[in-house]
mmCIF file of C-alpha atoms in Angstrom:
data_model
loop_
_atom_site.group_PDB
_atom_site.id
_atom_site.type_symbol
_atom_site.label_atom_id
_atom_site.label_comp_id
_atom_site.label_asym_id
_atom_site.label_seq_id
_atom_site.Cartn_x
_atom_site.Cartn_y
_atom_site.Cartn_z
ATOM 1 C CA MET R 1 -0.249 21.495 -29.620
ATOM 2 C CA ALA R 2 -1.142 24.211 -27.106
ATOM 3 C CA ASP R 3 -4.393 22.426 -26.229
ATOM 4 C CA ARG R 4 -2.500 19.168 -25.698
ATOM 5 C CA GLU R 5 0.067 20.847 -23.434
ATOM 6 C CA THR R 6 -2.593 22.452 -21.240
ATOM 7 C CA ARG R 7 -4.883 19.424 -21.075
ATOM 8 C CA PRO R 8 -5.453 18.206 -17.475
ATOM 9 C CA THR R 9 -3.268 15.182 -16.777
ATOM 10 C CA THR R 10 -5.056 13.737 -13.737
ATOM 11 C CA VAL R 11 -8.580 13.519 -12.420
ATOM 12 C CA TRP R 12 -7.695 16.184 -9.851
ATOM 13 C CA SER R 13 -6.631 18.659 -12.534
ATOM 14 C CA ARG R 14 -10.174 19.560 -13.511
ATOM 15 C CA PRO R 15 -13.379 20.484 -11.678
ATOM 16 C CA GLU R 16 -15.309 17.666 -10.056
ATOM 17 C CA ARG R 17 -18.070 18.057 -12.648
ATOM 18 C CA GLY R 18 -18.816 20.211 -15.628
ATOM 19 C CA ALA R 19 -20.509 23.563 -15.213
ATOM 20 C CA ARG R 20 -23.386 22.544 -17.473
ATOM 21 C CA GLY R 21 -25.983 19.842 -17.069
ATOM 22 C CA PRO R 22 -28.340 18.900 -14.256
ATOM 23 C CA ALA R 23 -27.504 19.379 -10.612
ATOM 24 C CA PRO R 24 -25.132 16.720 -9.301
ATOM 25 C CA GLU R 25 -26.705 13.694 -7.632
ATOM 26 C CA ARG R 26 -23.448 12.436 -6.171
ATOM 27 C CA SER R 27 -19.864 13.450 -5.538
ATOM 28 C CA ARG R 28 -16.503 11.937 -6.389
ATOM 29 C CA THR R 29 -16.068 11.180 -2.708
ATOM 30 C CA GLN R 30 -19.277 9.125 -2.599
ATOM 31 C CA ILE R 31 -18.398 7.309 -5.816
ATOM 32 C CA THR R 32 -14.889 6.564 -4.595
ATOM 33 C CA ALA R 33 -16.184 5.238 -1.253
ATOM 34 C CA ALA R 34 -18.508 2.856 -3.087
ATOM 35 C CA ALA R 35 -15.644 1.688 -5.303
ATOM 36 C CA LEU R 36 -13.471 1.062 -2.231
ATOM 37 C CA ALA R 37 -16.199 -1.049 -0.650
ATOM 38 C CA LEU R 38 -16.572 -3.034 -3.858
ATOM 39 C CA ALA R 39 -12.828 -3.680 -4.164
ATOM 40 C CA ASP R 40 -12.522 -4.660 -0.493
ATOM 41 C CA ALA R 41 -15.390 -7.111 -0.824
ATOM 42 C CA GLU R 42 -14.717 -8.638 -4.248
ATOM 43 C CA GLY R 43 -11.228 -7.622 -5.369
ATOM 44 C CA LEU R 44 -9.907 -5.094 -7.830
ATOM 45 C CA ALA R 45 -11.057 -7.034 -10.908
ATOM 46 C CA ALA R 46 -14.659 -6.587 -9.780
ATOM 47 C CA VAL R 47 -14.405 -2.798 -9.994
ATOM 48 C CA SER R 48 -15.921 -1.661 -13.264
ATOM 49 C CA MET R 49 -18.028 1.340 -14.115
ATOM 50 C CA ARG R 50 -21.006 -0.944 -14.739
ATOM 51 C CA ALA R 51 -20.631 -2.823 -11.433
ATOM 52 C CA LEU R 52 -20.149 0.421 -9.555
ATOM 53 C CA ALA R 53 -23.225 1.932 -11.171
ATOM 54 C CA GLN R 54 -25.268 -1.094 -10.117
ATOM 55 C CA ARG R 55 -23.986 -0.721 -6.569
ATOM 56 C CA LEU R 56 -25.034 2.938 -6.569
ATOM 57 C CA GLY R 57 -28.363 2.268 -8.239
ATOM 58 C CA THR R 58 -27.696 4.342 -11.331
ATOM 59 C CA GLY R 59 -26.585 3.964 -14.940
ATOM 60 C CA PRO R 60 -22.917 3.761 -15.974
ATOM 61 C CA ALA R 61 -23.250 6.841 -18.184
ATOM 62 C CA SER R 62 -24.091 9.001 -15.182
ATOM 63 C CA LEU R 63 -20.762 8.147 -13.527
ATOM 64 C CA TYR R 64 -18.797 9.563 -16.436
ATOM 65 C CA ARG R 65 -20.026 13.002 -15.440
ATOM 66 C CA TYR R 66 -17.735 12.690 -12.411
ATOM 67 C CA VAL R 67 -15.000 10.254 -13.501
ATOM 68 C CA GLY R 68 -13.620 10.136 -17.031
ATOM 69 C CA SER R 69 -12.537 6.483 -17.029
ATOM 70 C CA ARG R 70 -11.928 3.420 -14.884
ATOM 71 C CA ASP R 71 -8.266 4.434 -14.633
ATOM 72 C CA GLU R 72 -9.286 7.735 -13.082
ATOM 73 C CA LEU R 73 -11.524 5.865 -10.667
ATOM 74 C CA LEU R 74 -8.581 3.680 -9.631
ATOM 75 C CA ASP R 75 -6.469 6.804 -9.064
ATOM 76 C CA LEU R 76 -9.177 8.204 -6.796
ATOM 77 C CA MET R 77 -9.353 4.923 -4.876
ATOM 78 C CA ALA R 78 -5.607 4.789 -4.267
ATOM 79 C CA ASP R 79 -5.551 8.382 -3.066
ATOM 80 C CA ALA R 80 -8.534 7.786 -0.791
ATOM 81 C CA VAL R 81 -6.553 5.060 0.985
ATOM 82 C CA ALA R 82 -3.656 7.492 1.399
ATOM 83 C CA GLY R 83 -6.166 9.832 3.021
ATOM 84 C CA GLU R 84 -6.831 7.238 5.729
ATOM 85 C CA LEU R 85 -3.394 7.860 7.247
ATOM 86 C CA ASP R 86 -3.296 10.233 10.194
ATOM 87 C CA LEU R 87 -0.796 12.994 9.427
ATOM 88 C CA SER R 88 -1.886 15.282 12.237
ATOM 89 C CA GLY R 89 0.974 14.399 14.576
ATOM 90 C CA ALA R 90 3.603 17.071 15.050
ATOM 91 C CA THR R 91 7.044 16.436 13.588
ATOM 92 C CA GLY R 92 10.372 17.386 15.091
ATOM 93 C CA GLY R 93 10.667 14.737 17.780
ATOM 94 C CA ASP R 94 12.533 11.505 17.191
ATOM 95 C CA TRP R 95 12.487 11.225 13.403
ATOM 96 C CA LEU R 96 13.020 7.459 13.403
ATOM 97 C CA ASP R 97 10.156 6.817 15.830
ATOM 98 C CA ASP R 98 7.889 9.108 13.823
ATOM 99 C CA LEU R 99 8.778 7.462 10.524
ATOM 100 C CA VAL R 100 8.291 3.962 11.919
ATOM 101 C CA GLY R 101 4.862 5.028 13.172
ATOM 102 C CA LEU R 102 4.002 6.276 9.697
ATOM 103 C CA ALA R 103 5.207 2.995 8.204
ATOM 104 C CA LEU R 104 2.970 1.010 10.541
ATOM 105 C CA GLN R 105 0.003 3.082 9.401
ATOM 106 C CA SER R 106 0.913 2.458 5.770
ATOM 107 C CA ARG R 107 1.221 -1.276 6.317
ATOM 108 C CA ASP R 108 -2.134 -1.409 8.099
ATOM 109 C CA ALA R 109 -3.770 0.463 5.211
ATOM 110 C CA HIS R 110 -2.433 -2.134 2.767
ATOM 111 C CA VAL R 111 -3.725 -4.915 5.019
ATOM 112 C CA ARG R 112 -7.187 -3.331 4.979
ATOM 113 C CA HIS R 113 -7.063 -2.912 1.199
ATOM 114 C CA PRO R 114 -4.973 -5.798 -0.210
ATOM 115 C CA TRP R 115 -5.811 -4.844 -3.797
ATOM 116 C CA LEU R 116 -3.859 -1.568 -3.478
ATOM 117 C CA ALA R 117 -0.425 -3.134 -3.931
ATOM 118 C CA ASP R 118 -1.534 -4.888 -7.122
ATOM 119 C CA LEU R 119 -3.013 -1.644 -8.412
ATOM 120 C CA ASN R 120 0.250 0.251 -7.949
ATOM 121 C CA ASP R 121 2.260 -2.646 -9.405
ATOM 122 C CA ARG R 122 0.211 -2.615 -12.604
ATOM 123 C CA ARG R 123 -0.220 1.084 -13.206
ATOM 124 C CA GLY R 124 2.436 2.835 -11.171
ATOM 125 C CA GLU R 125 1.441 5.117 -8.350
ATOM 126 C CA VAL R 126 -0.278 8.322 -9.444
ATOM 127 C CA LEU R 127 0.192 10.883 -6.695
ATOM 128 C CA GLY R 128 -3.064 12.513 -5.738
ATOM 129 C CA PRO R 129 -3.590 15.216 -3.097
ATOM 130 C CA HIS R 130 -3.521 12.840 -0.113
ATOM 131 C CA ALA R 131 -0.474 10.968 -1.402
ATOM 132 C CA ILE R 132 1.368 14.267 -1.881
ATOM 133 C CA ASP R 133 0.410 15.264 1.668
ATOM 134 C CA TYR R 134 1.859 11.957 2.873
ATOM 135 C CA LEU R 135 5.111 12.503 0.977
ATOM 136 C CA ASP R 136 5.471 16.035 2.298
ATOM 137 C CA HIS R 137 4.733 14.857 5.847
ATOM 138 C CA ALA R 138 7.348 12.100 5.606
ATOM 139 C CA LEU R 139 9.916 14.593 4.330
ATOM 140 C CA GLY R 140 9.026 16.864 7.235
ATOM 141 C CA ILE R 141 9.686 14.016 9.656
ATOM 142 C CA LEU R 142 13.054 13.468 7.983
ATOM 143 C CA ALA R 143 14.051 17.142 8.070
ATOM 144 C CA PRO R 144 16.321 16.712 11.136
ATOM 145 C CA ALA R 145 17.668 13.362 9.916
ATOM 146 C CA PRO R 146 21.071 13.009 8.240
ATOM 147 C CA GLY R 147 21.281 12.328 4.520
ATOM 148 C CA THR R 148 20.660 14.104 1.253
ATOM 149 C CA ALA R 149 17.247 14.897 -0.202
ATOM 150 C CA GLY R 150 17.656 12.022 -2.641
ATOM 151 C CA GLU R 151 18.525 9.592 0.136
ATOM 152 C CA LYS R 152 15.470 10.688 2.092
ATOM 153 C CA LEU R 153 13.195 10.089 -0.886
ATOM 154 C CA GLU R 154 14.754 6.633 -1.296
ATOM 155 C CA ALA R 155 14.162 5.930 2.404
ATOM 156 C CA ILE R 156 10.495 6.844 2.025
ATOM 157 C CA GLY R 157 10.298 4.510 -0.960
ATOM 158 C CA LEU R 158 11.844 1.702 1.092
ATOM 159 C CA LEU R 159 9.333 2.357 3.846
ATOM 160 C CA GLY R 160 6.483 1.948 1.373
ATOM 161 C CA GLY R 161 7.976 -1.184 -0.149
ATOM 162 C CA LEU R 162 8.369 -2.893 3.215
ATOM 163 C CA ALA R 163 4.827 -1.917 4.170
ATOM 164 C CA VAL R 164 3.532 -3.640 1.036
ATOM 165 C CA LEU R 165 5.730 -6.708 1.573
ATOM 166 C CA PHE R 166 4.573 -7.247 5.151
ATOM 167 C CA ALA R 167 0.939 -6.613 4.239
ATOM 168 C CA ARG R 168 1.161 -9.268 1.528
ATOM 169 C CA ARG R 169 2.797 -11.745 3.912
ATOM 170 C CA GLU R 170 0.045 -11.156 6.450
ATOM 171 C CA ALA R 171 -2.607 -11.690 3.802
ATOM 172 C CA ALA R 172 -0.913 -14.913 2.666
ATOM 173 C CA ALA R 173 -0.645 -16.199 6.227
ATOM 174 C CA THR R 174 -4.346 -15.671 6.892
ATOM 175 C CA SER R 175 -5.687 -16.803 3.516
ATOM 176 C CA THR R 176 -7.140 -20.241 2.914
ATOM 177 C CA GLY R 177 -6.645 -22.503 -0.025
ATOM 178 C CA ASP R 178 -3.878 -22.982 -2.504
ATOM 179 C CA PRO R 179 -2.507 -19.558 -3.575
ATOM 180 C CA ALA R 180 -2.445 -20.618 -7.210
ATOM 181 C CA THR R 181 -5.819 -22.363 -7.490
ATOM 182 C CA GLY R 182 -7.802 -21.176 -4.489
ATOM 183 C CA ASP R 183 -8.513 -24.780 -3.519
ATOM 184 C CA PRO R 184 -8.785 -24.949 0.311
ATOM 185 C CA ALA R 185 -8.036 -28.668 0.326
ATOM 186 C CA ALA R 186 -4.737 -28.121 -1.480
ATOM 187 C CA ARG R 187 -3.277 -25.859 1.189
ATOM 188 C CA ASP R 188 -0.366 -27.198 3.222
ATOM 189 C CA PRO R 189 -1.636 -27.042 6.838
ATOM 190 C CA SER R 190 1.835 -26.071 8.050
ATOM 191 C CA ALA R 191 2.322 -23.319 5.461
ATOM 192 C CA GLY R 192 1.179 -20.553 7.790
ATOM 193 C CA ASP R 193 2.825 -21.999 10.916
ATOM 194 C CA PRO R 194 6.154 -20.259 11.673
ATOM 195 C CA ALA R 195 7.157 -22.982 14.147
ATOM 196 C CA ALA R 196 6.618 -25.691 11.548
ATOM 197 C CA ARG R 197 8.643 -23.765 8.971
ATOM 198 C CA ALA R 198 11.488 -23.260 11.464
ATOM 199 C CA ALA R 199 11.494 -26.950 12.362
ATOM 200 C CA HIS R 200 11.666 -27.911 8.697
ATOM 201 C CA LEU R 201 14.588 -25.537 8.083
ATOM 202 C CA ALA R 202 16.438 -26.855 11.127
ATOM 203 C CA ALA R 203 15.936 -30.438 9.963
ATOM 204 C CA VAL R 204 17.309 -29.634 6.518
ATOM 205 C CA ALA R 205 20.324 -27.846 8.001
ATOM 206 C CA ALA R 206 21.026 -30.785 10.310
ATOM 207 C CA GLU R 207 21.516 -33.074 7.305
ATOM 208 C CA GLY R 208 24.970 -31.522 6.908
ATOM 209 C CA ARG R 209 24.755 -30.454 3.270
ATOM 210 C CA HIS R 210 24.314 -26.767 4.103
ATOM 211 C CA PRO R 211 27.108 -25.888 6.561
ATOM 212 C CA HIS R 212 26.639 -22.117 6.399
ATOM 213 C CA LEU R 213 22.946 -22.432 7.155
ATOM 214 C CA LEU R 214 23.658 -24.814 10.026
ATOM 215 C CA ALA R 215 26.246 -22.434 11.498
ATOM 216 C CA ALA R 216 23.877 -19.475 11.235
ATOM 217 C CA LEU R 217 20.979 -21.318 12.865
ATOM 218 C CA THR R 218 23.225 -22.623 15.627
ATOM 219 C CA ALA R 219 24.583 -19.157 16.372
ATOM 220 C CA ALA R 220 21.145 -17.568 16.264
ATOM 221 C CA GLY R 221 19.626 -20.050 18.675
ATOM 222 C CA ALA R 222 15.886 -20.474 19.012
ATOM 223 C CA PRO R 223 13.900 -17.986 16.916
ATOM 224 C CA PRO R 224 11.844 -15.414 18.806
ATOM 225 C CA PRO R 225 8.068 -15.813 18.877
ATOM 226 C CA ALA R 226 6.435 -14.822 15.609
ATOM 227 C CA ASP R 227 5.569 -11.130 15.868
ATOM 228 C CA ARG R 228 5.204 -9.391 12.526
ATOM 229 C CA ASP R 229 4.924 -5.957 14.114
ATOM 230 C CA ALA R 230 8.184 -6.418 15.995
ATOM 231 C CA LEU R 231 10.005 -7.739 12.929
ATOM 232 C CA PHE R 232 8.681 -4.912 10.771
ATOM 233 C CA VAL R 233 9.785 -2.272 13.264
ATOM 234 C CA ARG R 234 13.167 -3.946 13.802
ATOM 235 C CA LEU R 235 13.937 -3.975 10.085
ATOM 236 C CA LEU R 236 12.932 -0.360 9.653
ATOM 237 C CA ARG R 237 15.032 0.769 12.609
ATOM 238 C CA ARG R 238 18.053 -0.977 11.111
ATOM 239 C CA LEU R 239 17.607 -0.068 7.467
ATOM 240 C CA LEU R 240 16.448 3.547 7.589
ATOM 241 C CA PRO R 241 19.436 4.946 9.535
ATOM 242 C CA ALA R 242 21.811 2.947 7.320
ATOM 243 C CA MET R 243 20.246 4.448 4.192
ATOM 244 C CA LEU R 244 20.737 7.926 5.609
ATOM 245 C CA GLY R 245 24.382 7.449 6.477
ATOM 246 C CA GLN R 246 23.836 6.817 10.172
ATOM 247 C CA GLY R 247 24.700 3.666 12.076
ATOM 248 C CA GLU R 248 22.095 1.593 13.861
ATOM 249 C CA PRO R 249 20.832 3.482 16.931
#
């Protein structure tokens, strides 16, 4: 029982390699970078210890000297993406501006690595050193903000969820082919066109069977030009203060 209680629970809980055996040929950082490149190029399903070993020009058994399993490799990959965020900016200015800037970085990281959201959905996010640094940095930004500690953690969670949502929408808008089958010929040519979608919605509302929708569209007027950055920032600036007990600035 004592051994089980003291057993390392994450890949970061033990040394990078055992003390015995030949001198290391690689590092976890190098292995993780190769796995990131493989996932970015071919998707998360392509990442296996065998495929990674082939990419590195070695045998799969040699990788287990550094990484105990594919799950540990995935944990390292997720944390490496968290390490791409720049946390060097000083906190203590306008907390909302600082947090929105952090959210934009997070969204961009998910756009660069679209497999990351699926990874966290399937396995749950395992917080590695870089992810913990991110969480601590976000809490530091929120130190002067109103709200309880619990509300601030919820706000950080919302920030991450919106970053994933907008990254997925951007990926869908720029992808080709039917989302279900991958068939390029099956894609609706207007599916990624915001103007076409707005025109369709207006035409449906004008039929008179959806009075609330018609009233809302009439009151809203013409939609603004499609700008995902502006919409993302606008939502964050409305939602985050509300979550922390503060009205919209």
